[in-house]
Tab-separated table of C-alpha atoms and ligand atoms in Angstrom:
chain	number	residue	atom	x	y	z
L	565	MET	CA	115.930	199.723	-141.635
L	566	ASP	CA	117.694	202.904	-140.692
L	567	VAL	CA	120.073	203.410	-143.582
L	568	LYS	CA	121.485	206.478	-141.848
L	569	SER	CA	123.023	204.359	-139.105
L	570	ASN	CA	125.604	203.218	-141.652
L	571	PHE	CA	127.018	206.646	-142.300
L	572	ARG	CA	129.847	208.431	-140.522
L	573	LYS	CA	128.587	210.798	-137.870
L	574	SER	CA	130.634	213.571	-139.516
L	575	VAL	CA	128.677	212.991	-142.754
L	576	LEU	CA	125.259	212.940	-141.070
L	577	ASP	CA	126.142	216.273	-139.439
L	578	LEU	CA	126.796	217.943	-142.813
L	579	SER	CA	124.387	219.915	-144.943
L	580	PRO	CA	124.438	219.330	-148.723
L	581	TYR	CA	126.724	221.467	-150.898
L	582	ALA	CA	124.575	223.687	-153.077
L	583	VAL	CA	125.336	226.434	-155.542
L	584	SER	CA	122.204	228.247	-156.619
L	585	GLY	CA	121.580	227.043	-160.150
L	586	HIS	CA	118.880	229.570	-161.119
L	587	PRO	CA	119.001	230.286	-164.818
L	588	ALA	CA	119.810	233.951	-165.489
L	589	LYS	CA	120.752	236.101	-168.460
L	590	ILE	CA	123.747	237.578	-166.652
L	591	LYS	CA	125.694	235.039	-164.609
L	592	LEU	CA	128.207	236.545	-162.187
L	593	ASN	CA	127.958	234.106	-159.279
L	594	GLN	CA	130.793	231.591	-159.663
L	595	ASN	CA	133.880	233.711	-160.354
L	596	GLU	CA	134.144	232.168	-163.800
L	597	SER	CA	135.618	233.843	-166.840
L	598	PRO	CA	132.940	235.478	-169.019
L	599	PHE	CA	135.036	234.561	-172.065
L	600	ASP	CA	135.003	231.102	-173.611
L	601	ILE	CA	137.957	229.537	-175.433
L	602	PRO	CA	138.088	231.034	-178.981
L	603	ALA	CA	136.124	228.904	-181.477
L	604	GLU	CA	139.135	228.240	-183.782
L	605	LEU	CA	141.195	227.058	-180.870
L	606	LYS	CA	138.364	224.771	-179.685
L	607	LYS	CA	138.138	223.305	-183.181
L	608	GLU	CA	141.884	222.711	-183.364
L	609	ILE	CA	141.811	221.007	-179.955
L	610	ILE	CA	138.881	218.733	-180.857
L	611	GLU	CA	140.439	217.785	-184.197
L	612	GLU	CA	143.758	216.850	-182.636
L	613	PHE	CA	142.010	215.109	-179.782
L	614	SER	CA	139.938	212.959	-182.133
L	615	ARG	CA	143.171	211.202	-183.229
L	616	ILE	CA	143.788	209.856	-179.704
L	617	SER	CA	142.392	206.370	-178.821
L	618	TRP	CA	139.421	206.753	-176.538
L	619	ASN	CA	139.215	203.051	-175.657
L	620	ARG	CA	142.510	203.107	-173.727
L	621	TYR	CA	143.073	204.355	-170.214
L	622	PRO	CA	145.157	207.474	-169.940
L	623	GLU	CA	148.220	207.451	-167.682
L	624	VAL	CA	147.341	206.560	-164.097
L	625	PHE	CA	148.683	209.954	-162.977
L	626	SER	CA	149.172	212.442	-165.747
L	627	THR	CA	152.755	213.369	-166.615
L	628	ALA	CA	152.290	215.614	-169.661
L	629	LEU	CA	150.912	218.543	-167.665
L	630	PRO	CA	153.447	218.208	-164.800
L	631	LYS	CA	156.243	218.074	-167.404
L	632	ARG	CA	155.118	221.287	-169.092
L	633	LEU	CA	154.495	223.046	-165.766
L	634	SER	CA	157.938	222.033	-164.545
L	635	GLU	CA	159.449	223.851	-167.549
L	636	ILE	CA	157.312	226.944	-167.007
L	637	PHE	CA	157.938	227.218	-163.260
L	638	ASP	CA	161.456	225.784	-163.263
L	639	LEU	CA	160.658	223.164	-160.625
L	640	PRO	CA	161.014	219.348	-160.739
L	641	GLN	CA	158.254	217.481	-162.562
L	642	GLU	CA	157.623	215.517	-159.347
L	643	SER	CA	156.515	218.763	-157.715
L	644	PHE	CA	153.248	218.737	-159.713
L	645	ILE	CA	150.075	216.657	-159.428
L	646	GLY	CA	147.280	217.230	-161.961
L	647	ALA	CA	143.629	216.563	-161.071
L	648	ASN	CA	140.017	216.988	-162.112
L	649	GLY	CA	139.854	220.543	-160.780
L	650	SER	CA	141.483	221.863	-157.639
L	651	ASN	CA	138.453	220.862	-155.543
L	652	GLU	CA	139.644	217.279	-155.968
L	653	LEU	CA	143.058	218.276	-154.667
L	654	ILE	CA	141.637	219.946	-151.563
L	655	TYR	CA	140.119	216.531	-150.770
L	656	THR	CA	143.261	214.612	-151.758
L	657	ALA	CA	145.595	216.755	-149.678
L	658	ALA	CA	143.236	216.736	-146.687
L	659	ILE	CA	142.761	212.938	-146.807
L	660	SER	CA	146.524	212.457	-146.754
L	661	ILE	CA	146.920	214.687	-143.672
L	662	VAL	CA	143.778	214.855	-141.535
L	663	GLN	CA	142.541	212.084	-139.247
L	664	ASP	CA	140.388	212.065	-136.106
L	665	GLY	CA	141.482	214.926	-133.881
L	666	THR	CA	144.049	216.487	-136.279
L	667	ASP	CA	144.203	220.252	-135.798
L	668	VAL	CA	143.103	222.120	-138.924
L	669	LEU	CA	143.474	225.879	-138.747
L	670	ILE	CA	141.128	227.645	-141.163
L	671	PRO	CA	141.035	231.472	-141.088
L	672	GLN	CA	137.505	232.790	-141.680
L	673	PRO	CA	135.528	233.686	-143.670
L	674	THR	CA	136.725	231.451	-146.491
L	675	PHE	CA	135.787	228.814	-149.084
L	676	TYR	CA	133.440	226.413	-147.281
L	677	LEU	CA	134.902	223.240	-148.813
L	678	PHE	CA	138.011	223.587	-146.591
L	679	GLU	CA	135.969	223.162	-143.441
L	680	LYS	CA	133.684	220.567	-144.946
L	681	ILE	CA	136.383	218.035	-145.867
L	682	SER	CA	138.222	218.677	-142.591
L	683	ARG	CA	135.056	217.852	-140.650
L	684	ILE	CA	134.285	214.742	-142.729
L	685	LEU	CA	137.728	213.427	-141.797
L	686	GLY	CA	137.220	214.162	-138.096
L	687	GLY	CA	139.642	217.082	-137.976
L	688	ASN	CA	139.577	219.537	-135.101
L	689	VAL	CA	138.717	222.736	-136.976
L	690	ILE	CA	140.206	225.864	-135.400
L	691	LYS	CA	138.792	229.135	-136.720
L	692	VAL	CA	140.445	232.539	-136.617
L	693	TYR	CA	138.191	235.382	-137.682
L	694	ALA	CA	139.324	238.224	-139.947
L	695	ASP	CA	139.585	241.836	-138.796
L	696	ALA	CA	136.913	244.458	-139.469
L	697	ASP	CA	138.298	245.053	-142.996
L	698	LEU	CA	138.086	241.296	-143.655
L	699	ASN	CA	141.870	240.880	-143.775
L	700	PHE	CA	143.039	237.677	-142.109
L	701	ASP	CA	144.259	238.165	-138.538
L	702	VAL	CA	147.858	237.204	-139.333
L	703	SER	CA	149.261	237.620	-135.829
L	704	LYS	CA	146.599	235.344	-134.328
L	705	ILE	CA	147.176	232.788	-137.115
L	706	LEU	CA	150.928	232.820	-136.402
L	707	GLU	CA	150.325	232.502	-132.675
L	708	ILE	CA	148.269	229.314	-133.156
L	709	ALA	CA	150.496	227.983	-135.969
L	710	ARG	CA	153.505	228.133	-133.598
L	711	THR	CA	151.776	225.676	-131.271
L	712	MET	CA	151.056	223.194	-134.093
L	713	GLU	CA	153.665	220.425	-134.343
L	714	ARG	CA	151.632	218.794	-137.083
L	715	GLY	CA	148.282	219.232	-138.807
L	716	LEU	CA	146.968	221.463	-141.526
L	717	ILE	CA	146.597	225.215	-142.038
L	718	ILE	CA	144.464	226.241	-145.022
L	719	ILE	CA	144.835	229.717	-146.461
L	720	GLY	CA	143.107	231.094	-149.544
L	721	SER	CA	145.045	233.947	-151.158
L	722	PRO	CA	143.374	235.762	-152.822
L	723	ASN	CA	140.679	234.449	-150.529
L	724	ASN	CA	137.199	233.483	-151.671
L	725	PRO	CA	134.780	235.164	-150.869
L	726	THR	CA	136.587	238.216	-149.423
L	727	GLY	CA	139.060	238.834	-152.281
L	728	LYS	CA	141.802	239.626	-149.730
L	729	SER	CA	145.372	238.347	-150.062
L	730	VAL	CA	148.092	237.711	-147.521
L	731	SER	CA	151.655	238.898	-148.035
L	732	ARG	CA	154.547	236.713	-149.117
L	733	GLU	CA	156.366	237.703	-145.888
L	734	PHE	CA	153.485	236.286	-143.870
L	735	ILE	CA	153.555	232.986	-145.807
L	736	VAL	CA	157.310	232.649	-145.253
L	737	GLU	CA	156.905	233.429	-141.552
L	738	LEU	CA	154.045	230.927	-141.274
L	739	LEU	CA	156.031	228.159	-142.982
L	740	LYS	CA	158.981	228.713	-140.650
L	741	SER	CA	156.896	228.903	-137.501
L	742	THR	CA	154.903	225.677	-137.752
L	743	GLY	CA	155.290	221.911	-138.130
L	744	ALA	CA	151.901	221.754	-139.888
L	745	ILE	CA	151.363	221.611	-143.644
L	746	VAL	CA	150.290	224.969	-145.088
L	747	LEU	CA	147.783	224.445	-147.908
L	748	LEU	CA	147.790	227.671	-149.896
L	749	ASP	CA	144.896	227.899	-152.343
L	750	GLU	CA	145.956	230.194	-155.187
L	751	ALA	CA	142.880	229.623	-157.398
L	752	TYR	CA	142.740	233.374	-158.130
L	753	ILE	CA	146.462	234.241	-158.030
L	754	GLU	CA	146.570	235.366	-161.680
L	755	PHE	CA	144.313	238.315	-160.773
L	756	SER	CA	146.359	239.316	-157.740
L	757	GLU	CA	148.813	242.182	-157.428
L	758	LYS	CA	150.860	239.896	-155.159
L	759	PRO	CA	153.225	237.243	-156.540
L	760	SER	CA	152.551	233.515	-156.282
L	761	ALA	CA	154.410	231.661	-153.532
L	762	ILE	CA	155.105	228.762	-155.901
L	763	ASP	CA	158.894	229.172	-155.797
L	764	LEU	CA	158.840	228.590	-152.021
L	765	VAL	CA	158.008	224.878	-152.451
L	766	GLU	CA	161.659	224.172	-153.237
L	767	THR	CA	162.811	225.302	-149.818
L	768	HIS	CA	159.714	224.623	-147.683
L	769	LYS	CA	158.518	221.015	-147.608
L	770	ASN	CA	155.426	221.961	-145.592
L	771	LEU	CA	154.012	224.189	-148.342
L	772	VAL	CA	151.329	222.795	-150.666
L	773	ILE	CA	149.931	225.118	-153.333
L	774	LEU	CA	146.728	224.629	-155.312
L	775	LYS	CA	146.132	226.190	-158.711
L	776	THR	CA	143.416	225.854	-161.309
L	777	PHE	CA	142.598	226.435	-164.955
L	778	SER	CA	138.974	227.241	-163.980
L	779	LYS	CA	139.286	230.977	-163.430
L	780	ALA	CA	141.951	232.958	-165.297
L	781	PHE	CA	142.254	230.252	-167.993
L	782	SER	CA	138.498	230.145	-168.781
L	783	LEU	CA	138.295	226.371	-168.305
L	784	ALA	CA	135.834	225.773	-165.430
L	785	GLY	CA	133.720	223.504	-167.650
L	786	LEU	CA	136.532	221.050	-168.473
L	787	ARG	CA	137.758	220.562	-164.889
L	788	ILE	CA	141.508	220.704	-164.485
L	789	GLY	CA	143.694	221.956	-161.672
L	790	TYR	CA	147.028	221.102	-160.090
L	791	LEU	CA	148.944	220.894	-156.854
L	792	VAL	CA	152.530	222.040	-156.356
L	793	ALA	CA	154.810	221.017	-153.491
L	794	HIS	CA	158.261	219.643	-152.724
L	795	PRO	CA	158.685	216.146	-154.305
L	796	GLU	CA	158.907	214.559	-150.823
L	797	THR	CA	155.513	216.071	-150.042
L	798	THR	CA	153.806	215.219	-153.353
L	799	PHE	CA	155.136	211.639	-152.945
L	800	GLU	CA	152.864	211.163	-149.899
L	801	ILE	CA	149.869	213.055	-151.291
L	802	LEU	CA	149.969	211.077	-154.552
L	803	LYS	CA	149.500	207.828	-152.599
L	804	VAL	CA	145.871	208.750	-151.806
L	805	LYS	CA	144.981	210.325	-155.135
L	806	ILE	CA	142.191	208.675	-157.143
L	807	PRO	CA	143.799	207.254	-160.304
L	808	PHE	CA	142.835	208.408	-163.823
L	809	THR	CA	140.905	211.544	-162.821
L	810	VAL	CA	142.686	213.814	-165.260
L	811	ASN	CA	140.539	213.621	-168.349
L	812	PRO	CA	142.827	213.526	-171.413
L	813	LEU	CA	140.724	216.131	-173.236
L	814	SER	CA	141.055	218.504	-170.297
L	815	GLU	CA	144.782	217.922	-170.018
L	816	PHE	CA	145.272	218.301	-173.750
L	817	THR	CA	143.296	221.561	-173.657
L	818	ALA	CA	145.228	222.891	-170.656
L	819	LEU	CA	148.492	222.228	-172.504
L	820	LYS	CA	147.173	224.083	-175.555
L	821	LEU	CA	146.073	227.035	-173.437
L	822	LEU	CA	149.544	227.297	-171.945
L	823	GLU	CA	150.746	228.026	-175.489
L	824	HIS	CA	148.363	230.997	-175.609
L	825	ARG	CA	149.299	232.766	-172.425
L	826	ASP	CA	149.215	236.182	-174.130
L	827	LEU	CA	145.490	235.820	-174.719
L	828	PHE	CA	144.864	235.061	-171.055
L	829	GLU	CA	147.159	237.870	-169.897
L	830	GLU	CA	144.968	240.240	-171.910
L	831	ARG	CA	141.776	238.776	-170.457
L	832	ILE	CA	143.141	239.036	-166.915
L	833	LYS	CA	144.066	242.677	-167.431
L	834	PHE	CA	140.646	243.416	-168.875
L	835	LEU	CA	138.784	241.672	-166.036
L	836	LYS	CA	140.783	243.563	-163.415
L	837	GLN	CA	139.757	246.820	-165.124
L	838	GLN	CA	136.115	245.698	-165.226
L	839	ARG	CA	136.210	244.834	-161.532
L	840	SER	CA	137.612	248.287	-160.698
L	841	MET	CA	135.002	249.950	-162.888
L	842	MET	CA	132.174	247.982	-161.219
L	843	MET	CA	133.520	248.847	-157.769
L	844	ASP	CA	133.875	252.546	-158.627
L	845	LYS	CA	130.384	252.891	-160.023
L	846	LEU	CA	128.759	250.847	-157.274
L	847	SER	CA	130.487	252.782	-154.510
L	848	LYS	CA	128.847	255.965	-155.793
L	849	LEU	CA	125.348	254.597	-155.148
L	850	ASP	CA	123.741	255.730	-151.890
L	851	GLY	CA	124.334	253.351	-149.009
L	852	VAL	CA	126.315	250.817	-151.065
L	853	LYS	CA	129.453	249.476	-149.432
L	854	ILE	CA	132.159	247.628	-151.333
L	855	ILE	CA	135.085	245.635	-150.019
L	856	ASP	CA	138.345	246.209	-151.854
L	857	SER	CA	139.514	243.066	-153.639
L	858	ASP	CA	142.690	241.563	-155.071
L	859	SER	CA	140.815	239.188	-157.389
L	860	ASN	CA	138.259	239.012	-160.219
L	861	PHE	CA	135.321	239.317	-157.791
L	862	PHE	CA	134.347	241.487	-154.825
L	863	LEU	CA	131.870	241.807	-151.981
L	864	PHE	CA	129.245	244.522	-151.722
L	865	SER	CA	126.310	245.381	-149.498
L	866	THR	CA	123.366	247.701	-150.075
L	867	PRO	CA	120.708	249.224	-147.833
L	868	LEU	CA	118.471	246.259	-148.759
L	869	PRO	CA	118.914	242.943	-146.914
L	870	ALA	CA	121.270	240.682	-148.931
L	871	SER	CA	118.578	238.071	-149.636
L	872	LYS	CA	116.184	240.774	-150.880
L	873	MET	CA	118.777	242.345	-153.201
L	874	PHE	CA	119.741	238.855	-154.448
L	875	GLU	CA	116.108	238.081	-155.328
L	876	GLU	CA	115.429	241.479	-156.884
L	877	LEU	CA	118.511	241.209	-159.094
L	878	LEU	CA	117.550	237.713	-160.194
L	879	GLU	CA	113.818	238.073	-160.638
L	880	ARG	CA	113.567	241.560	-162.055
L	881	GLN	CA	116.872	241.895	-163.868
L	882	SER	CA	117.891	238.255	-164.503
L	883	VAL	CA	121.273	238.931	-162.894
L	884	LEU	CA	122.700	236.115	-160.785
L	885	VAL	CA	125.206	236.981	-158.046
L	886	ARG	CA	126.220	234.946	-154.983
L	887	ASP	CA	124.475	235.462	-151.672
L	888	VAL	CA	127.279	234.969	-149.131
L	889	SER	CA	125.341	236.423	-146.199
L	890	SER	CA	125.355	233.080	-144.365
L	891	TYR	CA	129.180	233.152	-144.135
L	892	PRO	CA	130.597	234.330	-140.821
L	893	MET	CA	131.109	238.123	-140.722
L	894	LEU	CA	129.385	238.622	-144.086
L	895	GLY	CA	125.885	239.308	-142.722
L	896	ASN	CA	124.672	241.605	-145.470
L	897	TYR	CA	127.082	240.876	-148.314
L	898	LEU	CA	126.697	239.617	-151.852
L	899	ARG	CA	129.593	238.535	-154.062
L	900	VAL	CA	129.856	239.383	-157.733
L	901	ASN	CA	132.546	238.654	-160.315
L	902	ALA	CA	133.761	240.797	-163.175
L	903	GLY	CA	131.978	240.045	-166.429
L	904	SER	CA	132.247	241.272	-170.006
L	905	LYS	CA	131.798	245.028	-170.523
L	906	GLU	CA	128.081	244.575	-171.281
L	907	GLU	CA	127.494	242.239	-168.328
L	908	SER	CA	129.385	244.454	-165.896
L	909	ASP	CA	127.536	247.606	-167.008
L	910	TYR	CA	124.198	245.816	-166.904
L	911	PHE	CA	124.957	244.584	-163.381
L	912	VAL	CA	125.688	248.099	-162.105
L	913	ASP	CA	122.537	249.480	-163.786
L	914	SER	CA	120.524	246.643	-162.259
L	915	VAL	CA	121.700	247.367	-158.711
L	916	ARG	CA	120.861	251.051	-159.287
L	917	GLU	CA	117.433	250.089	-160.596
L	918	CYS	CA	116.677	247.747	-157.667
L	919	LEU	CA	117.655	250.472	-155.188
L	920	ARG	CA	115.550	253.048	-157.004
L	921	ARG	CA	112.517	250.770	-156.829
L	922	SER	CA	112.950	249.904	-153.162
J	1121	PMP	N1	139.481	227.056	-154.450
J	1121	PMP	C1	138.759	228.177	-154.372
J	1121	PMP	C2	139.150	229.204	-153.373
J	1121	PMP	C3	137.662	228.367	-155.210
J	1121	PMP	O1	136.936	229.496	-155.105
J	1121	PMP	C4	137.321	227.375	-156.137
J	1121	PMP	C5	136.151	227.510	-157.087
J	1121	PMP	N2	135.002	228.023	-156.549
J	1121	PMP	C6	138.091	226.225	-156.172
J	1121	PMP	C7	139.177	226.100	-155.329
J	1121	PMP	C8	137.767	225.088	-157.089
J	1121	PMP	O2	138.237	225.259	-158.345
J	1121	PMP	P1	138.232	224.102	-159.414
J	1121	PMP	O3	137.287	224.504	-160.469
J	1121	PMP	O4	139.656	224.015	-159.881
J	1121	PMP	O5	137.817	222.817	-158.743
């Protein structure tokens, strides 16, 4: 029996999603926060959470988080959909929009999941490559967007893995020029010097924004993210959402963290300083090239091939970064995120040491 004959052709054509899981002392490969939730706050959360009944289903679609977010962002509660991380929402939004032959414009290089789900659904993926500085080619994107009466355009800003952002003016222009939905992934917006486009959902029904607690809010391990759009748009997207995926502990924790925004503001400021420090020091090493970033991570290349530097850092120094050299245009690049002071310093020393040895 050929079990494979049962699967969609678009699935058989895919390669598995893998993030290198090598254990390492210094882990700077997934753009996570180096700082956990403070122990007292964790304890308070667990204690309060233990009073909730665990035998009952939570709400089919969470309302507590949308309610709180609606107060913070001054938008209707119906504009928000919570989920088990924003990855889930990339799938949910794409499933509600993309079918066989739907045009999906995805500027490159970017987060691979965008292309993956579009291909699974049979979308016609249109790629526009960035310029030599890795900024998105905004005029080419607009040119294609103008021809799209429907479909999907997926923009990461700040973009993973380049760390580059697009301007608010470009987003507004894009929204006006196309009939397609613009999915704007703002997973790293808290680290950006540019403002979020969240307020634009009131006036632009074709804008869908994704946000997450995984990065700036230190909550990657609990899985919670959310989508923001005009209520008419979320109404359709919600129809395909898997019920009950917002874990009550994660939602409860997210709500608690929103009460401690000062703490995260401090952490964000600190991580931006660490990133700048890492970039400064690295750029002084012979032959090292860094790409300026608007996020908590950045790209760099060294005179060694990317795979060699990746291995040297891991095996000799126990430092884990992300090898992004298989992405288009990123031939010799590695990606690293800002860590604690000790981690960031150790990373820079490790690169220096690997180069010295080579
Ligand atoms: N979007 C981008 C651009 C990301 O880099 C990531 C995390 N790697 C995600 C979404 C997923 O985040 P979450 O943990 O909320 O699923």
